[in-house]
Amino acid sequence: MAGEQRAVEHLVGLLLGTEDDWPRVYESLLGKVGPVRDAAGRDHVFAAERLTIEPFSLRAKPRTGLIIDRLAYWYYHPREWLKKVALMDDVYLLNSPFTFQSMEKHAAYCAMMRLGLKVPETVLVPYKNPLDNARYAYTSAQYNRPFDLDAIAAEIGYPLYMKPYDGGAWRGVSRIRDVAELHRAYDQSGEMLMHLQAAVDGFDVFARALSIGAETMVMRFDPDAPMHERYRVEHEFLDAAAGDEVVTISRTVNAFFRWEFNSCEVLVKDGEVYPIDYANACPDVAVTSLHYYFPWAIRALVKWTVFCLVTGRRPRLDLDTRAYFEIADRDDLDYEHKLAAYRRLSDAYFDIERYRDFCDRHLAGLDEQVLDWMSGPHFFRVLLDTVRATYPAHEQDRFLDHFRGLVGMWITDETKRLRAP
């Protein structure tokens, strides 16, 4: 037919580790979206593909226009492929290895201290054990100077934390209460490069904010609990001002580094918000950890990927750090006004208003579709398979009931929200 517009087909690539629960849900819900018609009258349709690792030509053209990466942070071959498709083919990455490779937790601490955020006092100490490198002995003899670990810890103050500068999955994190624990943890650190960081003792709330594109969910978090109990189902556990500050900090971190799939941990004490960890290339999205919040996370992931693909949002490899530093250096702005200015920059980077308008016009029915899917047999099958793959046989019934109950609580709350007049 003359003038007929062909559908634009989008393929989302999933670069996965061991996960199977959230990809199955994401693939199903993404397939329910569309066609979405853009301003030019073109219909957009969507599908997802799980990517595999194989030799690749640097000139080969990828099939996928957007990739959700859960593997390249620690697996170098796919990391280099992601760099190639970002540089040569403008593929949209969640997240870009260009920043997560160079801007790990140490660099993230430095940048956010530069912006004036209330990061606890942090010191980087040299390796405990020599590196497996033939040049280490000479370099160490020439440049390393003796230092007093006890004096550094005493100046920071007990209790404190020792943790790797690049982090990941709570690897090597120790709470240090005295000199004996300090030396025990440092001896065990081996070839890991470690931070010493002051504790915010006696905090009121530990919160983790999961951000996916333009959306952020702030959740109460208990790091000492088993994984299935760490995210506590509580609402309004922060007052409005502290809650907004946590969202602002999370969004500022992500916009600053161009991260679009990340979590930020903060401690709140006497109304003050202290960010303590905010470079998480692979944040929790498993149903066995997020449970009640799992449907929100997958829905946000679907919305953001569809928004990016339909609107032609361009990936950004450049970091416009100077815009943030210019705010940080202003003597006429106090902390609250600097945060507000960072928030304006961050909201602009994530196209917050445009995103919300897009969701209202094109994805208005997705919330109902997610509710229906999560209430039905397909999600139950995913949950059942996940529990069977995760827990020993004698615990499976208990955990299946546990997660069904928590997701059922979300279904009840979401039904009330969508049916409210």
Tab-separated table of C-alpha atoms in Angstrom:
chain	number	residue	atom	x	y	z
A	1	MET	CA	0.000	0.000	0.000
A	2	ALA	CA	1.373	3.431	-0.907
A	3	GLY	CA	2.651	5.382	2.081
A	4	GLU	CA	2.502	2.389	4.431
A	5	GLN	CA	5.193	2.487	7.108
A	6	ARG	CA	7.064	-0.726	7.858
A	7	ALA	CA	7.370	-1.749	11.485
A	8	VAL	CA	10.653	-0.979	13.183
A	9	GLU	CA	11.870	-4.119	14.897
A	10	HIS	CA	14.029	-3.787	18.004
A	11	LEU	CA	16.031	-6.609	19.547
A	12	VAL	CA	17.242	-6.224	23.124
A	13	GLY	CA	20.325	-8.275	23.943
A	14	LEU	CA	20.656	-9.883	27.379
A	15	LEU	CA	24.234	-10.569	28.439
A	16	LEU	CA	23.728	-12.751	31.502
A	17	GLY	CA	25.571	-14.555	34.236
A	18	THR	CA	23.670	-17.296	36.041
A	19	GLU	CA	20.317	-15.494	36.140
A	20	ASP	CA	17.222	-17.041	34.642
A	21	ASP	CA	14.306	-15.663	36.663
A	22	TRP	CA	14.222	-11.980	35.750
A	23	PRO	CA	15.233	-12.576	32.068
A	24	ARG	CA	12.273	-14.914	31.599
A	25	VAL	CA	9.906	-12.349	33.080
A	26	TYR	CA	11.503	-9.482	31.131
A	27	GLU	CA	11.294	-11.364	27.832
A	28	SER	CA	7.626	-12.160	28.393
A	29	LEU	CA	6.637	-8.634	29.395
A	30	LEU	CA	8.678	-6.979	26.651
A	31	GLY	CA	6.848	-9.143	24.139
A	32	LYS	CA	3.542	-7.741	25.375
A	33	VAL	CA	4.575	-4.166	24.544
A	34	GLY	CA	3.637	-2.677	21.233
A	35	PRO	CA	3.392	-1.904	18.616
A	36	VAL	CA	4.303	1.597	19.806
A	37	ARG	CA	3.757	4.292	17.183
A	38	ASP	CA	6.223	7.177	17.129
A	39	ALA	CA	5.758	10.754	15.902
A	40	ALA	CA	6.727	9.733	12.362
A	41	GLY	CA	3.944	7.153	12.228
A	42	ARG	CA	6.250	4.141	12.474
A	43	ASP	CA	5.213	1.177	14.596
A	44	HIS	CA	7.869	-0.252	16.887
A	45	VAL	CA	7.869	-3.894	17.990
A	46	PHE	CA	10.206	-5.533	20.485
A	47	ALA	CA	11.855	-8.830	21.357
A	48	ALA	CA	14.778	-9.985	23.490
A	49	GLU	CA	17.666	-12.328	22.770
A	50	ARG	CA	20.131	-13.936	25.147
A	51	LEU	CA	23.642	-13.334	23.897
A	52	THR	CA	26.447	-15.860	23.779
A	53	ILE	CA	30.227	-15.502	23.802
A	54	GLU	CA	32.081	-16.279	20.579
A	55	PRO	CA	34.842	-14.838	18.387
A	56	PHE	CA	33.821	-11.571	16.753
A	57	SER	CA	35.109	-9.384	13.964
A	58	LEU	CA	35.576	-5.787	14.960
A	59	ARG	CA	33.663	-4.800	11.819
A	60	ALA	CA	30.738	-7.192	12.336
A	61	LYS	CA	27.349	-5.493	12.742
A	62	PRO	CA	25.367	-6.440	15.879
A	63	ARG	CA	21.699	-7.418	15.714
A	64	THR	CA	20.776	-5.768	18.994
A	65	GLY	CA	20.095	-2.052	19.443
A	66	LEU	CA	20.242	-2.138	23.251
A	67	ILE	CA	22.020	-4.487	25.643
A	68	ILE	CA	21.348	-5.163	29.323
A	69	ASP	CA	24.710	-6.325	30.638
A	70	ARG	CA	25.070	-8.521	33.736
A	71	LEU	CA	28.354	-10.209	32.848
A	72	ALA	CA	31.030	-7.911	31.425
A	73	TYR	CA	31.965	-6.327	34.753
A	74	TRP	CA	34.059	-9.398	35.531
A	75	TYR	CA	34.244	-11.330	32.216
A	76	TYR	CA	36.653	-9.597	29.855
A	77	HIS	CA	35.709	-11.061	26.464
A	78	PRO	CA	32.123	-9.724	26.440
A	79	ARG	CA	33.417	-6.477	27.948
A	80	GLU	CA	35.577	-5.893	24.890
A	81	TRP	CA	32.654	-6.755	22.586
A	82	LEU	CA	30.504	-4.193	24.382
A	83	LYS	CA	33.185	-1.556	23.875
A	84	LYS	CA	33.277	-2.394	20.189
A	85	VAL	CA	29.510	-2.155	19.627
A	86	ALA	CA	29.332	1.077	21.616
A	87	LEU	CA	32.174	2.759	19.745
A	88	MET	CA	31.436	1.484	16.258
A	89	ASP	CA	27.698	0.784	16.170
A	90	ASP	CA	26.051	3.167	18.693
A	91	VAL	CA	24.473	0.268	20.590
A	92	TYR	CA	22.828	1.457	23.807
A	93	LEU	CA	24.380	-0.187	26.894
A	94	LEU	CA	23.022	-0.689	30.393
A	95	ASN	CA	25.724	-0.108	31.660
A	96	SER	CA	28.751	1.096	29.709
A	97	PRO	CA	32.013	-0.661	30.632
A	98	PHE	CA	33.836	2.558	29.774
A	99	THR	CA	32.769	4.045	33.086
A	100	PHE	CA	32.305	0.951	35.224
A	101	GLN	CA	35.773	-0.277	34.281
A	102	SER	CA	37.521	2.967	35.205
A	103	MET	CA	35.105	4.483	37.725
A	104	GLU	CA	34.865	1.733	40.324
A	105	LYS	CA	34.005	2.340	43.938
A	106	HIS	CA	37.221	4.219	44.657
A	107	ALA	CA	36.734	6.711	41.825
A	108	ALA	CA	33.043	6.996	42.718
A	109	TYR	CA	33.959	7.932	46.307
A	110	CYS	CA	36.371	10.566	45.035
A	111	ALA	CA	33.867	12.079	42.605
A	112	MET	CA	31.040	12.289	45.111
A	113	MET	CA	33.326	13.735	47.797
A	114	ARG	CA	34.263	16.335	45.174
A	115	LEU	CA	30.562	17.168	44.868
A	116	GLY	CA	30.320	17.620	48.632
A	117	LEU	CA	28.263	14.522	49.464
A	118	LYS	CA	28.612	13.210	52.994
A	119	VAL	CA	30.810	10.210	52.247
A	120	PRO	CA	32.435	8.888	55.463
A	121	GLU	CA	36.186	9.389	55.883
A	122	THR	CA	37.980	6.895	53.610
A	123	VAL	CA	41.667	5.932	53.273
A	124	LEU	CA	43.273	3.692	50.646
A	125	VAL	CA	46.102	1.502	51.980
A	126	PRO	CA	48.727	-0.454	49.974
A	127	TYR	CA	48.483	-4.164	49.251
A	128	LYS	CA	49.202	-6.485	52.152
A	129	ASN	CA	50.912	-9.136	49.996
A	130	PRO	CA	53.198	-8.627	46.991
A	131	LEU	CA	51.479	-8.818	43.634
A	132	ASP	CA	52.213	-11.661	41.244
A	133	ASN	CA	54.271	-9.393	39.024
A	134	ALA	CA	57.984	-9.636	38.330
A	135	ARG	CA	58.367	-5.870	38.641
A	136	TYR	CA	56.712	-5.605	42.052
A	137	ALA	CA	59.803	-6.119	44.221
A	138	TYR	CA	61.786	-3.390	42.472
A	139	THR	CA	58.840	-0.982	42.386
A	140	SER	CA	58.037	-1.615	46.029
A	141	ALA	CA	61.640	-1.057	47.092
A	142	GLN	CA	61.823	2.196	45.150
A	143	TYR	CA	58.473	3.728	46.008
A	144	ASN	CA	56.664	2.055	48.907
A	145	ARG	CA	57.139	3.751	52.241
A	146	PRO	CA	56.475	2.226	55.654
A	147	PHE	CA	53.165	3.241	57.177
A	148	ASP	CA	51.453	2.818	60.509
A	149	LEU	CA	48.186	0.942	59.932
A	150	ASP	CA	47.236	1.272	63.598
A	151	ALA	CA	47.663	5.049	63.518
A	152	ILE	CA	45.552	5.392	60.367
A	153	ALA	CA	42.747	3.324	61.903
A	154	ALA	CA	42.955	5.250	65.169
A	155	GLU	CA	42.637	8.547	63.309
A	156	ILE	CA	39.571	7.288	61.434
A	157	GLY	CA	38.146	5.867	64.648
A	158	TYR	CA	36.627	2.528	65.611
A	159	PRO	CA	34.437	0.913	64.505
A	160	LEU	CA	35.389	1.137	60.855
A	161	TYR	CA	35.117	-0.986	57.725
A	162	MET	CA	37.760	-2.552	55.529
A	163	LYS	CA	36.579	-3.252	51.991
A	164	PRO	CA	38.060	-3.668	48.513
A	165	TYR	CA	38.471	-0.503	46.463
A	166	ASP	CA	36.515	-2.081	43.588
A	167	GLY	CA	34.057	-4.139	45.651
A	168	GLY	CA	31.473	-6.594	44.436
A	169	ALA	CA	29.042	-8.974	46.172
A	170	TRP	CA	30.282	-7.988	49.656
A	171	ARG	CA	33.624	-9.625	48.837
A	172	GLY	CA	36.252	-8.922	51.489
A	173	VAL	CA	34.118	-6.536	53.577
A	174	SER	CA	34.948	-6.599	57.301
A	175	ARG	CA	33.644	-4.604	60.249
A	176	ILE	CA	36.644	-3.668	62.373
A	177	ARG	CA	36.173	-3.050	66.099
A	178	ASP	CA	39.730	-3.088	67.410
A	179	VAL	CA	43.425	-3.451	66.513
A	180	ALA	CA	43.318	-7.253	66.522
A	181	GLU	CA	40.453	-7.331	63.999
A	182	LEU	CA	42.214	-4.677	61.934
A	183	HIS	CA	45.334	-6.783	61.471
A	184	ARG	CA	43.382	-9.992	60.977
A	185	ALA	CA	41.352	-8.448	58.146
A	186	TYR	CA	44.398	-6.790	56.569
A	187	ASP	CA	46.366	-10.046	56.672
A	188	GLN	CA	43.475	-11.824	54.952
A	189	SER	CA	43.157	-9.151	52.254
A	190	GLY	CA	46.124	-10.624	50.379
A	191	GLU	CA	46.459	-8.988	46.964
A	192	MET	CA	43.221	-7.011	47.258
A	193	LEU	CA	43.618	-3.244	47.412
A	194	MET	CA	41.637	-2.066	50.417
A	195	HIS	CA	39.883	0.992	51.769
A	196	LEU	CA	39.472	1.785	55.430
A	197	GLN	CA	36.215	3.665	55.891
A	198	ALA	CA	34.680	5.237	58.973
A	199	ALA	CA	31.485	3.624	60.198
A	200	VAL	CA	28.329	5.655	60.709
A	201	ASP	CA	27.617	3.966	64.004
A	202	GLY	CA	24.188	4.137	65.549
A	203	PHE	CA	22.491	4.950	62.238
A	204	ASP	CA	18.707	5.041	62.125
A	205	VAL	CA	18.114	3.554	58.669
A	206	PHE	CA	20.108	1.562	56.124
A	207	ALA	CA	18.524	2.053	52.706
A	208	ARG	CA	19.307	0.777	49.232
A	209	ALA	CA	17.990	2.680	46.225
A	210	LEU	CA	17.699	0.723	42.984
A	211	SER	CA	17.704	2.959	39.912
A	212	ILE	CA	16.692	1.873	36.427
A	213	GLY	CA	16.861	4.739	33.974
A	214	ALA	CA	14.537	7.505	35.134
A	215	GLU	CA	13.009	5.505	37.998
A	216	THR	CA	14.283	4.880	41.522
A	217	MET	CA	12.925	2.672	44.290
A	218	VAL	CA	14.227	3.330	47.811
A	219	MET	CA	14.027	0.219	49.998
A	220	ARG	CA	14.880	-0.465	53.618
A	221	PHE	CA	17.812	-2.847	53.682
A	222	ASP	CA	19.321	-5.162	56.297
A	223	PRO	CA	22.772	-6.317	55.114
A	224	ASP	CA	23.159	-8.711	58.059
A	225	ALA	CA	20.027	-10.703	57.200
A	226	PRO	CA	19.931	-13.672	54.799
A	227	MET	CA	19.513	-12.598	51.181
A	228	HIS	CA	15.801	-13.430	51.092
A	229	GLU	CA	15.169	-11.106	54.053
A	230	ARG	CA	17.479	-8.164	53.318
A	231	TYR	CA	14.900	-6.035	51.530
A	232	ARG	CA	12.258	-5.217	54.106
A	233	VAL	CA	8.754	-4.391	52.965
A	234	GLU	CA	8.216	-1.050	54.670
A	235	HIS	CA	6.688	2.135	53.333
A	236	GLU	CA	7.415	5.691	54.471
A	237	PHE	CA	10.350	4.584	56.623
A	238	LEU	CA	12.060	7.856	55.651
A	239	ASP	CA	10.548	11.283	55.997
A	240	ALA	CA	9.860	13.178	52.771
A	241	ALA	CA	13.050	15.264	52.900
A	242	ALA	CA	15.406	12.333	53.517
A	243	GLY	CA	13.622	10.192	50.930
A	244	ASP	CA	13.968	12.904	48.293
A	245	GLU	CA	17.644	13.352	49.177
A	246	VAL	CA	18.304	9.624	48.702
A	247	VAL	CA	16.658	9.763	45.264
A	248	THR	CA	18.659	12.888	44.373
A	249	ILE	CA	21.950	11.308	45.432
A	250	SER	CA	21.184	8.105	43.516
A	251	ARG	CA	20.195	9.955	40.374
A	252	THR	CA	23.202	12.281	40.619
A	253	VAL	CA	25.595	9.341	40.907
A	254	ASN	CA	24.036	7.652	37.896
A	255	ALA	CA	23.866	10.730	35.671
A	256	PHE	CA	27.422	11.726	36.603
A	257	PHE	CA	28.831	8.355	35.511
A	258	ARG	CA	26.202	7.598	32.810
A	259	TRP	CA	25.015	4.557	34.754
A	260	GLU	CA	21.427	3.514	34.101
A	261	PHE	CA	21.160	0.287	36.080
A	262	ASN	CA	22.693	0.732	39.508
A	263	SER	CA	22.037	0.670	43.237
A	264	CYS	CA	23.100	3.151	45.902
A	265	GLU	CA	23.430	2.332	49.594
A	266	VAL	CA	23.027	5.074	52.180
A	267	LEU	CA	22.891	5.367	55.947
A	268	VAL	CA	20.556	7.894	57.557
A	269	LYS	CA	21.390	9.177	61.027
A	270	ASP	CA	19.690	12.107	62.751
A	271	GLY	CA	18.295	13.243	59.416
A	272	GLU	CA	21.715	13.252	57.684
A	273	VAL	CA	22.166	11.039	54.610
A	274	TYR	CA	25.557	9.344	54.171
A	275	PRO	CA	26.171	7.495	50.869
A	276	ILE	CA	28.477	4.535	51.520
A	277	ASP	CA	28.339	2.388	48.373
A	278	TYR	CA	27.097	3.414	44.958
A	279	ALA	CA	29.005	1.635	42.197
A	280	ASN	CA	27.130	-1.634	41.661
A	281	ALA	CA	27.379	-2.812	38.072
A	282	CYS	CA	25.110	-5.796	38.747
A	283	PRO	CA	22.501	-4.744	41.336
A	284	ASP	CA	20.033	-7.258	42.737
A	285	VAL	CA	17.127	-7.987	40.414
A	286	ALA	CA	16.467	-11.602	41.391
A	287	VAL	CA	13.019	-12.519	42.654
A	288	THR	CA	14.640	-14.383	45.556
A	289	SER	CA	16.172	-11.143	46.823
A	290	LEU	CA	13.805	-8.380	45.676
A	291	HIS	CA	10.560	-10.399	46.039
A	292	TYR	CA	7.930	-7.666	46.773
A	293	TYR	CA	9.888	-5.126	44.690
A	294	PHE	CA	10.645	-7.534	41.835
A	295	PRO	CA	7.616	-6.588	39.665
A	296	TRP	CA	8.497	-2.899	39.935
A	297	ALA	CA	12.089	-3.577	38.829
A	298	ILE	CA	11.134	-5.591	35.751
A	299	ARG	CA	8.410	-3.114	34.768
A	300	ALA	CA	10.876	-0.219	35.080
A	301	LEU	CA	13.405	-2.123	32.978
A	302	VAL	CA	10.829	-2.734	30.247
A	303	LYS	CA	9.676	0.891	30.258
A	304	TRP	CA	13.168	2.348	30.114
A	305	THR	CA	14.396	0.084	27.316
A	306	VAL	CA	11.279	0.735	25.224
A	307	PHE	CA	11.596	4.493	25.811
A	308	CYS	CA	15.249	4.504	24.748
A	309	LEU	CA	14.603	2.500	21.581
A	310	VAL	CA	11.466	4.270	20.366
A	311	THR	CA	12.692	7.807	21.036
A	312	GLY	CA	16.128	7.178	19.590
A	313	ARG	CA	17.861	8.209	22.801
A	314	ARG	CA	21.580	8.279	22.068
A	315	PRO	CA	24.144	6.564	24.267
A	316	ARG	CA	26.514	8.982	25.984
A	317	LEU	CA	30.135	7.971	26.426
A	318	ASP	CA	31.326	11.447	27.378
A	319	LEU	CA	31.173	12.478	31.023
A	320	ASP	CA	30.236	16.114	31.472
A	321	THR	CA	31.823	16.237	34.913
A	322	ARG	CA	32.727	19.918	34.681
A	323	ALA	CA	29.045	20.921	34.873
A	324	TYR	CA	28.797	19.194	38.260
A	325	PHE	CA	32.136	20.500	39.508
A	326	GLU	CA	31.158	24.072	38.684
A	327	ILE	CA	28.205	23.683	41.050
A	328	ALA	CA	30.397	22.022	43.696
A	329	ASP	CA	32.844	24.945	43.611
A	330	ARG	CA	30.249	27.662	44.190
A	331	ASP	CA	30.667	29.322	47.574
A	332	ASP	CA	27.257	30.992	47.365
A	333	LEU	CA	25.364	27.658	47.459
A	334	ASP	CA	24.843	25.574	50.593
A	335	TYR	CA	24.544	21.781	50.539
A	336	GLU	CA	20.780	21.729	49.926
A	337	HIS	CA	21.008	24.151	46.992
A	338	LYS	CA	23.896	22.204	45.459
A	339	LEU	CA	21.853	19.002	45.699
A	340	ALA	CA	18.948	20.749	43.983
A	341	ALA	CA	21.263	21.886	41.177
A	342	TYR	CA	22.684	18.362	40.791
A	343	ARG	CA	19.137	17.042	40.634
A	344	ARG	CA	18.272	19.414	37.773
A	345	LEU	CA	21.311	18.235	35.801
A	346	SER	CA	20.489	14.590	36.529
A	347	ASP	CA	16.809	14.908	35.653
A	348	ALA	CA	17.795	16.552	32.378
A	349	TYR	CA	20.209	13.733	31.558
A	350	PHE	CA	17.524	11.102	32.147
A	351	ASP	CA	14.838	13.094	30.276
A	352	ILE	CA	12.540	12.681	33.264
A	353	GLU	CA	9.612	14.710	31.940
A	354	ARG	CA	9.879	13.275	28.445
A	355	TYR	CA	10.068	9.768	29.867
A	356	ARG	CA	6.963	10.241	32.011
A	357	ASP	CA	5.028	11.703	29.105
A	358	PHE	CA	6.113	8.799	26.884
A	359	CYS	CA	4.965	6.242	29.457
A	360	ASP	CA	1.625	8.010	29.904
A	361	ARG	CA	0.969	8.074	26.145
A	362	HIS	CA	2.407	4.763	24.986
A	363	LEU	CA	2.716	2.430	27.991
A	364	ALA	CA	-0.390	3.322	29.970
A	365	GLY	CA	-1.619	-0.262	29.929
A	366	LEU	CA	1.661	-1.874	30.951
A	367	ASP	CA	0.999	-1.639	34.690
A	368	GLU	CA	-2.188	-3.699	34.285
A	369	GLN	CA	-0.364	-6.198	32.070
A	370	VAL	CA	2.384	-6.633	34.646
A	371	LEU	CA	-0.184	-7.106	37.408
A	372	ASP	CA	-2.031	-9.698	35.354
A	373	TRP	CA	1.153	-11.572	34.463
A	374	MET	CA	2.460	-11.604	38.017
A	375	SER	CA	-0.898	-12.915	39.233
A	376	GLY	CA	-0.991	-15.789	36.767
A	377	PRO	CA	0.512	-19.233	36.151
A	378	HIS	CA	3.476	-18.082	34.058
A	379	PHE	CA	5.049	-16.184	36.934
A	380	PHE	CA	4.327	-19.041	39.321
A	381	ARG	CA	6.300	-21.347	37.002
A	382	VAL	CA	9.248	-18.932	37.001
A	383	LEU	CA	9.130	-18.690	40.787
A	384	LEU	CA	8.873	-22.446	41.212
A	385	ASP	CA	11.820	-23.105	38.883
A	386	THR	CA	13.906	-20.438	40.634
A	387	VAL	CA	13.229	-21.835	44.100
A	388	ARG	CA	14.052	-25.364	42.935
A	389	ALA	CA	17.331	-24.160	41.405
A	390	THR	CA	18.309	-22.085	44.443
A	391	TYR	CA	17.378	-24.012	47.583
A	392	PRO	CA	17.810	-27.632	48.762
A	393	ALA	CA	14.764	-29.876	48.410
A	394	HIS	CA	13.852	-29.827	52.106
A	395	GLU	CA	13.610	-25.993	52.092
A	396	GLN	CA	11.792	-25.471	48.802
A	397	ASP	CA	8.209	-25.528	50.083
A	398	ARG	CA	9.045	-22.990	52.790
A	399	PHE	CA	10.730	-20.589	50.398
A	400	LEU	CA	8.067	-21.002	47.742
A	401	ASP	CA	5.420	-19.981	50.277
A	402	HIS	CA	7.655	-17.143	51.501
A	403	PHE	CA	8.105	-15.565	48.075
A	404	ARG	CA	4.534	-16.204	46.955
A	405	GLY	CA	3.356	-14.399	50.060
A	406	LEU	CA	5.580	-11.373	49.461
A	407	VAL	CA	4.730	-11.096	45.773
A	408	GLY	CA	1.099	-11.646	46.733
A	409	MET	CA	1.381	-8.640	49.037
A	410	TRP	CA	2.607	-6.593	46.052
A	411	ILE	CA	-0.323	-7.877	43.954
A	412	THR	CA	-2.764	-6.729	46.650
A	413	ASP	CA	-1.129	-3.303	46.978
A	414	GLU	CA	-0.810	-2.829	43.217
A	415	THR	CA	-4.436	-3.811	42.661
A	416	LYS	CA	-5.532	-1.178	45.185
A	417	ARG	CA	-3.318	1.433	43.511
A	418	LEU	CA	-4.615	0.749	40.011
A	419	ARG	CA	-8.250	0.514	41.103
A	420	ALA	CA	-8.153	3.666	43.221
A	421	PRO	CA	-10.586	6.367	41.983
